[in-house]
Tab-separated table of C-alpha atoms and ligand atoms in Angstrom:
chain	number	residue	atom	x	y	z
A	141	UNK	CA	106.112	66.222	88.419
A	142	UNK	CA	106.721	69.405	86.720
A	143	UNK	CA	103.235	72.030	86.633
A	144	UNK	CA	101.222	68.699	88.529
A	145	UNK	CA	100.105	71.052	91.069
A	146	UNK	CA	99.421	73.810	89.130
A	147	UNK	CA	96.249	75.980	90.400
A	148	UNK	CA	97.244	74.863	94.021
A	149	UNK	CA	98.134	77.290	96.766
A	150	UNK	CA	100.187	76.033	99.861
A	151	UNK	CA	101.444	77.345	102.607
A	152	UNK	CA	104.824	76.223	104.100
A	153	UNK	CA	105.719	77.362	107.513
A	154	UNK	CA	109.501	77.765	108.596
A	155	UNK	CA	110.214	77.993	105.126
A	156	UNK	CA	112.799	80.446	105.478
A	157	UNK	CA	115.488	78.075	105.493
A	158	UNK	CA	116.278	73.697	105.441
A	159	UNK	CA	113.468	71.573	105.032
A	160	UNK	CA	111.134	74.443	104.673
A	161	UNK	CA	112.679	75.665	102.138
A	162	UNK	CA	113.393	72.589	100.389
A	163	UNK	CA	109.592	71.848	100.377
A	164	UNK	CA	108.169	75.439	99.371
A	165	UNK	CA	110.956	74.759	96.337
A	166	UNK	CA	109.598	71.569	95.225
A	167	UNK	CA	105.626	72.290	95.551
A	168	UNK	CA	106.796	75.418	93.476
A	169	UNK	CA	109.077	73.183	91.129
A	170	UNK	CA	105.738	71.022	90.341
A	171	UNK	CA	103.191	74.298	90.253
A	172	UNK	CA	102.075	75.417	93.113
A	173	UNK	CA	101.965	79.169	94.490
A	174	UNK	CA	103.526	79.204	98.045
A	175	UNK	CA	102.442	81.149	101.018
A	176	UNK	CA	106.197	81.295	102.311
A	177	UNK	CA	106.124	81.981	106.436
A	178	UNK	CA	108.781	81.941	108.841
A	179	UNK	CA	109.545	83.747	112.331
A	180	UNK	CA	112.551	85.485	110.224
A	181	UNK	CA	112.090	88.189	107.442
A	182	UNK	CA	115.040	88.013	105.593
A	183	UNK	CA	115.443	84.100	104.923
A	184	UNK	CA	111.790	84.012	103.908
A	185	UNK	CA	112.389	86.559	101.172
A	186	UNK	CA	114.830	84.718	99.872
A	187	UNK	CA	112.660	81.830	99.502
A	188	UNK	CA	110.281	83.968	97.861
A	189	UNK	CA	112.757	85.262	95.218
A	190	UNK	CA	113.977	81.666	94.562
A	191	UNK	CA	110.430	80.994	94.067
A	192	UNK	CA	109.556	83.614	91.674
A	193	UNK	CA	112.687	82.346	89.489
A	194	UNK	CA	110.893	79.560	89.347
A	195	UNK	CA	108.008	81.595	87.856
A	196	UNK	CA	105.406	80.462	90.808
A	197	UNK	CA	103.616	82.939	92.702
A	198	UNK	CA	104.546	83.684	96.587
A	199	UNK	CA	103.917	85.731	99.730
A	200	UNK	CA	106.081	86.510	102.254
A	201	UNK	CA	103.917	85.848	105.658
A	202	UNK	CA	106.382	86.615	109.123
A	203	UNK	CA	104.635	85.256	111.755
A	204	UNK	CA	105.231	83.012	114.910
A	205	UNK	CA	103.327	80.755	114.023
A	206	UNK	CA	103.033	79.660	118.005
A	207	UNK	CA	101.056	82.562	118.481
A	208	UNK	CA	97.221	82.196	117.509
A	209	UNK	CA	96.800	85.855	116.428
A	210	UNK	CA	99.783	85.807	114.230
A	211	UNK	CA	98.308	82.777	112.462
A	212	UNK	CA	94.980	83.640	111.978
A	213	UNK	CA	96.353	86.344	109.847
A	214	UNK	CA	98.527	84.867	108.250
A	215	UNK	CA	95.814	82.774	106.989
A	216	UNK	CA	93.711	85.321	106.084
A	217	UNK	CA	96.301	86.848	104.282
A	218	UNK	CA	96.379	83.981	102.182
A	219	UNK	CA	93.320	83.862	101.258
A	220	UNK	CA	92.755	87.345	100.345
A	221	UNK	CA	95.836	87.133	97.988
A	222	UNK	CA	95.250	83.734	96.316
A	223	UNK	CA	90.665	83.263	97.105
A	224	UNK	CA	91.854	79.417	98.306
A	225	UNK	CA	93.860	77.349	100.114
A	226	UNK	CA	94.700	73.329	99.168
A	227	UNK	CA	97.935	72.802	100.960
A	228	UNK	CA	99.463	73.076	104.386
A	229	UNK	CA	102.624	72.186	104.972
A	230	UNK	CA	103.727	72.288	109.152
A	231	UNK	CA	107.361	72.519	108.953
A	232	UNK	CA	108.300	74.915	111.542
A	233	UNK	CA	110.216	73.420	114.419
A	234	UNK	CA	112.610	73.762	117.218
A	235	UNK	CA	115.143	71.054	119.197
A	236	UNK	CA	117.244	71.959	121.713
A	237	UNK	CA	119.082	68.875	123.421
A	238	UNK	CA	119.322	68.635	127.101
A	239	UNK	CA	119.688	66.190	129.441
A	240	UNK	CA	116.600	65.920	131.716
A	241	UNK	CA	118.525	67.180	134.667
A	242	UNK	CA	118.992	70.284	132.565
A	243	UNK	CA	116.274	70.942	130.708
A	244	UNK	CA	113.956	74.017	131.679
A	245	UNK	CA	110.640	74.366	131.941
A	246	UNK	CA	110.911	77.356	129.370
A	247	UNK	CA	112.638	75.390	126.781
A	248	UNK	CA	110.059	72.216	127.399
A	249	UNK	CA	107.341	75.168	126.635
A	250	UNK	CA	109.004	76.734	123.878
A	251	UNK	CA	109.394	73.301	122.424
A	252	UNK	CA	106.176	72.408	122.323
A	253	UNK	CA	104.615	75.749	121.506
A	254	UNK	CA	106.673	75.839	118.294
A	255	UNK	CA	106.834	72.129	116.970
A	256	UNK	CA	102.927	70.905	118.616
A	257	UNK	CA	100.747	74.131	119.028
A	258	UNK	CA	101.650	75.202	116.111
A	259	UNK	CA	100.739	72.805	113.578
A	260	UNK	CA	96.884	72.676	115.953
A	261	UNK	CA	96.790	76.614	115.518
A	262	UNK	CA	97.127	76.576	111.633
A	263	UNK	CA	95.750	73.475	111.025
A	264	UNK	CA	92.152	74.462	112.590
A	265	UNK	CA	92.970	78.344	110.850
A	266	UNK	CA	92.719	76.733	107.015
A	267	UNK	CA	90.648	73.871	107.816
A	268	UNK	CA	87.097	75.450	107.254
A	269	UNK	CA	88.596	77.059	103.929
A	270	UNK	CA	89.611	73.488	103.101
A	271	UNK	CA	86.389	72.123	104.384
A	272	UNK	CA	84.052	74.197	102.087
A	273	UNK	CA	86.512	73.687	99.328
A	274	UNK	CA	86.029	69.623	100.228
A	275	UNK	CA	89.808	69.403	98.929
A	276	UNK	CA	92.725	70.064	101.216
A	277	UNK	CA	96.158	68.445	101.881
A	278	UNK	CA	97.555	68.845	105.008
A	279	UNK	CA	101.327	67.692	105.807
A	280	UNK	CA	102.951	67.280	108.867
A	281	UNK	CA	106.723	66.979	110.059
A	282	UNK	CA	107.488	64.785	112.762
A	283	UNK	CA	110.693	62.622	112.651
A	284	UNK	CA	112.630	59.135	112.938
A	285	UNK	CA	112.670	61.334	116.418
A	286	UNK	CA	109.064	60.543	116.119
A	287	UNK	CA	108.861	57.213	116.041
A	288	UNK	CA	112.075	56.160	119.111
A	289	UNK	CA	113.101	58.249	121.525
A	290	UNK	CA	116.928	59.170	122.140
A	291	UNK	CA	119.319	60.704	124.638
A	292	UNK	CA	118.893	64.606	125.662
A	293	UNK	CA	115.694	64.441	123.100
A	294	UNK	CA	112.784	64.179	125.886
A	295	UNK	CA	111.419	67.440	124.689
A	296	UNK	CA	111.667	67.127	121.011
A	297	UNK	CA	110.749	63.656	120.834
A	298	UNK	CA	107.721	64.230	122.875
A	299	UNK	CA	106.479	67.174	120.816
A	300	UNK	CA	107.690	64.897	117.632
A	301	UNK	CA	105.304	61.398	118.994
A	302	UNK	CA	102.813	64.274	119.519
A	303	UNK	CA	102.739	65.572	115.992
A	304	UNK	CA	101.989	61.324	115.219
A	305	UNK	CA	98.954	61.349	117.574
A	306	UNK	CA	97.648	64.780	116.338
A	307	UNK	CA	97.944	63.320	112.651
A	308	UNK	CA	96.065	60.820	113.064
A	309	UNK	CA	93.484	62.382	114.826
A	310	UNK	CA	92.981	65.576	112.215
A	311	UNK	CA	92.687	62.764	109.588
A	312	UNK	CA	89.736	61.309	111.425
A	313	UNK	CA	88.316	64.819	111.505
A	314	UNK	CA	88.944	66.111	108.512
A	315	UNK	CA	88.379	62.648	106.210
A	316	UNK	CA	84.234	63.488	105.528
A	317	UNK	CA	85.226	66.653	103.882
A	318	UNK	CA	88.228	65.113	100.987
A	319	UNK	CA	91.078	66.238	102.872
A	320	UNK	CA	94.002	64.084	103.504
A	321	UNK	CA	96.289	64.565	106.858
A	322	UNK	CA	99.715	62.496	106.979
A	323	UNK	CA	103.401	63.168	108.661
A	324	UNK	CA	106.387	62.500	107.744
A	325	UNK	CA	109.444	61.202	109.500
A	326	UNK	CA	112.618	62.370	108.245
A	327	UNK	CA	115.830	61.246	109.308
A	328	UNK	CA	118.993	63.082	109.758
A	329	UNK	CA	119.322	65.925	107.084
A	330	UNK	CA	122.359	68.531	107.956
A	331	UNK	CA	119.822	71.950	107.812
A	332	UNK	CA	120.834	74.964	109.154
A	333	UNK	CA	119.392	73.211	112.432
A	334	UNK	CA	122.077	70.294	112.410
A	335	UNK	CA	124.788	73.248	112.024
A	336	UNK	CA	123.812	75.793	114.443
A	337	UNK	CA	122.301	73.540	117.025
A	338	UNK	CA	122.899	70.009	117.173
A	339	UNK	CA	126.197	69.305	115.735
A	340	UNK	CA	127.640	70.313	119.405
A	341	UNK	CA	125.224	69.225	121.475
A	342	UNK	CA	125.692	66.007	120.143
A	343	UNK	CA	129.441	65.730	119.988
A	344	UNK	CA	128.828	66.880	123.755
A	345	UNK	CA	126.331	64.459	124.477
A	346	UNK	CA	128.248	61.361	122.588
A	347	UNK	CA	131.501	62.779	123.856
A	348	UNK	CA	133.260	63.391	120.524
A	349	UNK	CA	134.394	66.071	118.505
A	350	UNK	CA	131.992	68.012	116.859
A	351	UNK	CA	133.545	67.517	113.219
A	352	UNK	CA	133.358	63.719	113.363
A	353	UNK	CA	129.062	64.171	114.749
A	354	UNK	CA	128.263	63.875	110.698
A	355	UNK	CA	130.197	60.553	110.203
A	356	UNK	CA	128.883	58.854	113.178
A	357	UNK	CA	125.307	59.712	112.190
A	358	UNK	CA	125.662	58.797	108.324
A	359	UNK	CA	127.195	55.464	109.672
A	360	UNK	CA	123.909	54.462	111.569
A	361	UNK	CA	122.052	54.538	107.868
A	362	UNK	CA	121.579	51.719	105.912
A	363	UNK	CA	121.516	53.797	103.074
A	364	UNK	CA	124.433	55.167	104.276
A	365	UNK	CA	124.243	58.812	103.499
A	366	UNK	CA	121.864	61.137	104.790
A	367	UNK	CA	118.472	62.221	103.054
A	368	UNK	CA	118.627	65.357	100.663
A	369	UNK	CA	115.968	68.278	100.712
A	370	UNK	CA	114.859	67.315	97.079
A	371	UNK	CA	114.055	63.505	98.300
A	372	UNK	CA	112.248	65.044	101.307
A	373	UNK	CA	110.251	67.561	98.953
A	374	UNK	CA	109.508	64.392	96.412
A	375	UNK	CA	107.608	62.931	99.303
A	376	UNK	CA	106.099	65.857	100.474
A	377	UNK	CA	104.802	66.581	96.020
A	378	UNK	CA	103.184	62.955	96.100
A	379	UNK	CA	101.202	63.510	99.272
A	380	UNK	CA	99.571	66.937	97.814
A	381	UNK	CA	98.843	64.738	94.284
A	382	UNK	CA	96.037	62.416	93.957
A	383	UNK	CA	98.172	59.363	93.309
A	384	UNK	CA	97.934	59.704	97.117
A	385	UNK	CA	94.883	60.295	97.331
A	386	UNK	CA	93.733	57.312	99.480
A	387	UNK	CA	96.873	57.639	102.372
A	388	UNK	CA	95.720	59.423	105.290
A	389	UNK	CA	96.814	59.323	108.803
A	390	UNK	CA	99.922	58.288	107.942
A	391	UNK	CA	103.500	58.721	109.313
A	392	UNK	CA	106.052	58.056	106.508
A	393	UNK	CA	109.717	57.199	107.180
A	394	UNK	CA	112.100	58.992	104.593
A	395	UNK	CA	115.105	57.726	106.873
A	396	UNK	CA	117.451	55.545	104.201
A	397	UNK	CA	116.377	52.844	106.256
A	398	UNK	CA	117.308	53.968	109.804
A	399	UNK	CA	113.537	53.677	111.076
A	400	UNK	CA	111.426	50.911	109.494
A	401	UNK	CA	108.546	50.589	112.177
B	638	NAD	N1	117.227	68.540	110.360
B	638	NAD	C1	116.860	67.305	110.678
B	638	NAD	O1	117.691	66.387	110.807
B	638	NAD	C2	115.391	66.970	110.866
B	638	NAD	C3	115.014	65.628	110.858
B	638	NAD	C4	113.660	65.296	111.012
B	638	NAD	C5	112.723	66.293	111.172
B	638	NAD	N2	113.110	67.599	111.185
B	638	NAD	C6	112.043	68.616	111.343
B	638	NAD	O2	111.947	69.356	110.149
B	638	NAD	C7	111.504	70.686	110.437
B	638	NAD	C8	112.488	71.677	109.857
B	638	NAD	O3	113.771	71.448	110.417
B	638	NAD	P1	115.108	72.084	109.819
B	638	NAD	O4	116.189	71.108	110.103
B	638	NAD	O5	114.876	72.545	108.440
B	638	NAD	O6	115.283	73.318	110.836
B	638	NAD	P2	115.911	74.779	110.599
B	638	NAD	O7	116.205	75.320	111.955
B	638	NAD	O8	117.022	74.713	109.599
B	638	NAD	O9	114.694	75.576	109.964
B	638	NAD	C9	113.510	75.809	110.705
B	638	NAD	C10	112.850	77.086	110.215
B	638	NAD	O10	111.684	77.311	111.024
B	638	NAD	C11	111.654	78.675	111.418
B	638	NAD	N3	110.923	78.820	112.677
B	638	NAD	C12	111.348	78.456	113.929
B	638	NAD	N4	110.410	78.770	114.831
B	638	NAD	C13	109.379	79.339	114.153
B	638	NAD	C14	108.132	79.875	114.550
B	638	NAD	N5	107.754	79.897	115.828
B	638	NAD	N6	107.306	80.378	113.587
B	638	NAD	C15	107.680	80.370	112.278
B	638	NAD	N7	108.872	79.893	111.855
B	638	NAD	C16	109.697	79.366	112.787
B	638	NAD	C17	113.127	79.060	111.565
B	638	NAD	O11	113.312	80.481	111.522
B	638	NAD	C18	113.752	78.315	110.391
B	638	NAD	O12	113.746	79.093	109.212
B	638	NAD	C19	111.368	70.769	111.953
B	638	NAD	O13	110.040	70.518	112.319
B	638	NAD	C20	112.289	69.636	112.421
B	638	NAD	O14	111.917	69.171	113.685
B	638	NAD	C21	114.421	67.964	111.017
């Protein structure tokens, strides 16, 4: 799919690191220049430089992208470097497992500041540029999280159903004016996220030790391996080309088969 999106400008948020990066890679692998934003400095430059090996144009944009004020200019950042924007990529997300009886209001907030509000805030910042442009490809992550709920994952999974509903929705809004608003539902991919975060709250929460979590989780696939950034950045290429031009609203399982509904 090599130079297919050449000409296009996207940005990727939480690109810094895992899927974000994977994605801001691929888009740049097939053409595109890459607005690369995350809430850290330093992992988002590296993107950039990995990026600019690739001979694709980038800018670094640190921003929560929570916060309305940070987004706004982040968007119009982008637009005063690269005069458009076609793709939106709303990668940036949070989990932090908890059983109910210990889950705060704080991290119920945070949670669905950073994986809901977020993709509303930056959605509605590009969509006029997108609207005027009648062209405009707009990507969501949700989950297999997304789709069935699980144990200590009330927060996430909520914010993840959320990002469905919200899909689905922007499509309807956005359809009259050429642009095309799906999610997708990855399943388990061992990011930076898996290591730091999960790994031990799920040998914790399944009561086993923390280097067997990876096994047990591989062994629920049909596939029976987990997904790869490339295969998740494959999907995310055909949904910004117009052999997908008539799938909107959409929430598309990349799960080797764990999540078929
Ligand atoms: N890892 C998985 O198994 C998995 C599966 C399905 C879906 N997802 C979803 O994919 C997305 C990426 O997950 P990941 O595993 O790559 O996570 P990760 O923690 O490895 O990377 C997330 C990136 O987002 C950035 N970020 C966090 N909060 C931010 C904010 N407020 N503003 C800007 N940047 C912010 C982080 O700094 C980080 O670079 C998330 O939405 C996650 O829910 C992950």
């Amino acid at each position: 799919m090599a130079d297919r999106l050449a000409g296009r400008v996207a940005i990727v948020t939480g690109a810094g690191q895992g899927i974000g990066q994977g994605i801001a890679l691929s888009l740049a692998k097939s053409g595109a220049d890459v607005v690369v934003n995350d809430i850290a400095l330093n992992t988002a430059e590296d993107t950039a430089r990995e990026i600019a090996e690739l001979g694709r144009r980038s800018l670094v944009v640190q921003a929560d992208v929570s916060e309305a004020t940070q987004v706004n200019q982040m968007v119009e950042r982008a637009l005063a470097e690269f005069g458009a924007i076609h793709i939106l990529v709303n990668n940036a997300g949070i989990a932090t497992p908890a059983h109910i009886t210990d889950l705060s209001e704080e991290t119920w907030d945070r949670t669905m500041a950073v994986n809901l509000r977020s993709m509303f805030l930056c959605s509605k910042a590009v969509a006029p540029a997108m609207m005027e442009g009648r062209y405009g490809k707009i990507v969501n992550l949700s989950s297999k999280s997304g789709k069935k709920g699980g144990l200590w994952l009330t927060a996430y999974c909520a914010s993840k159903f959320g990002v469905i509903g919200f899909t689905q929705s922007l499509a309807f809004d956005l359809a009259p004016y050429g642009i095309n608003v799906n999610a997708i539902c990855p399943g388990t991919v061992f990011t930076p996220l898996w290591d730091n975060v999960l790994k031990d709250a799920y040998a914790r929460k399944l009561n086993i030790g923390a280097d067997e979590v990876r096994d047990y989780y591989a062994s629920k696939i049909p596939l029976g391996r987990e997904v790869t950034l490339e295969e998740i950045g494959n999907v995310v290429v055909f949904l910004c080309l117009d052999e997908s031009s008539y799938m909107t609203g959409q929430a598309i399982n990349i799960t080797g088969g764990q999540e078929m509904g």
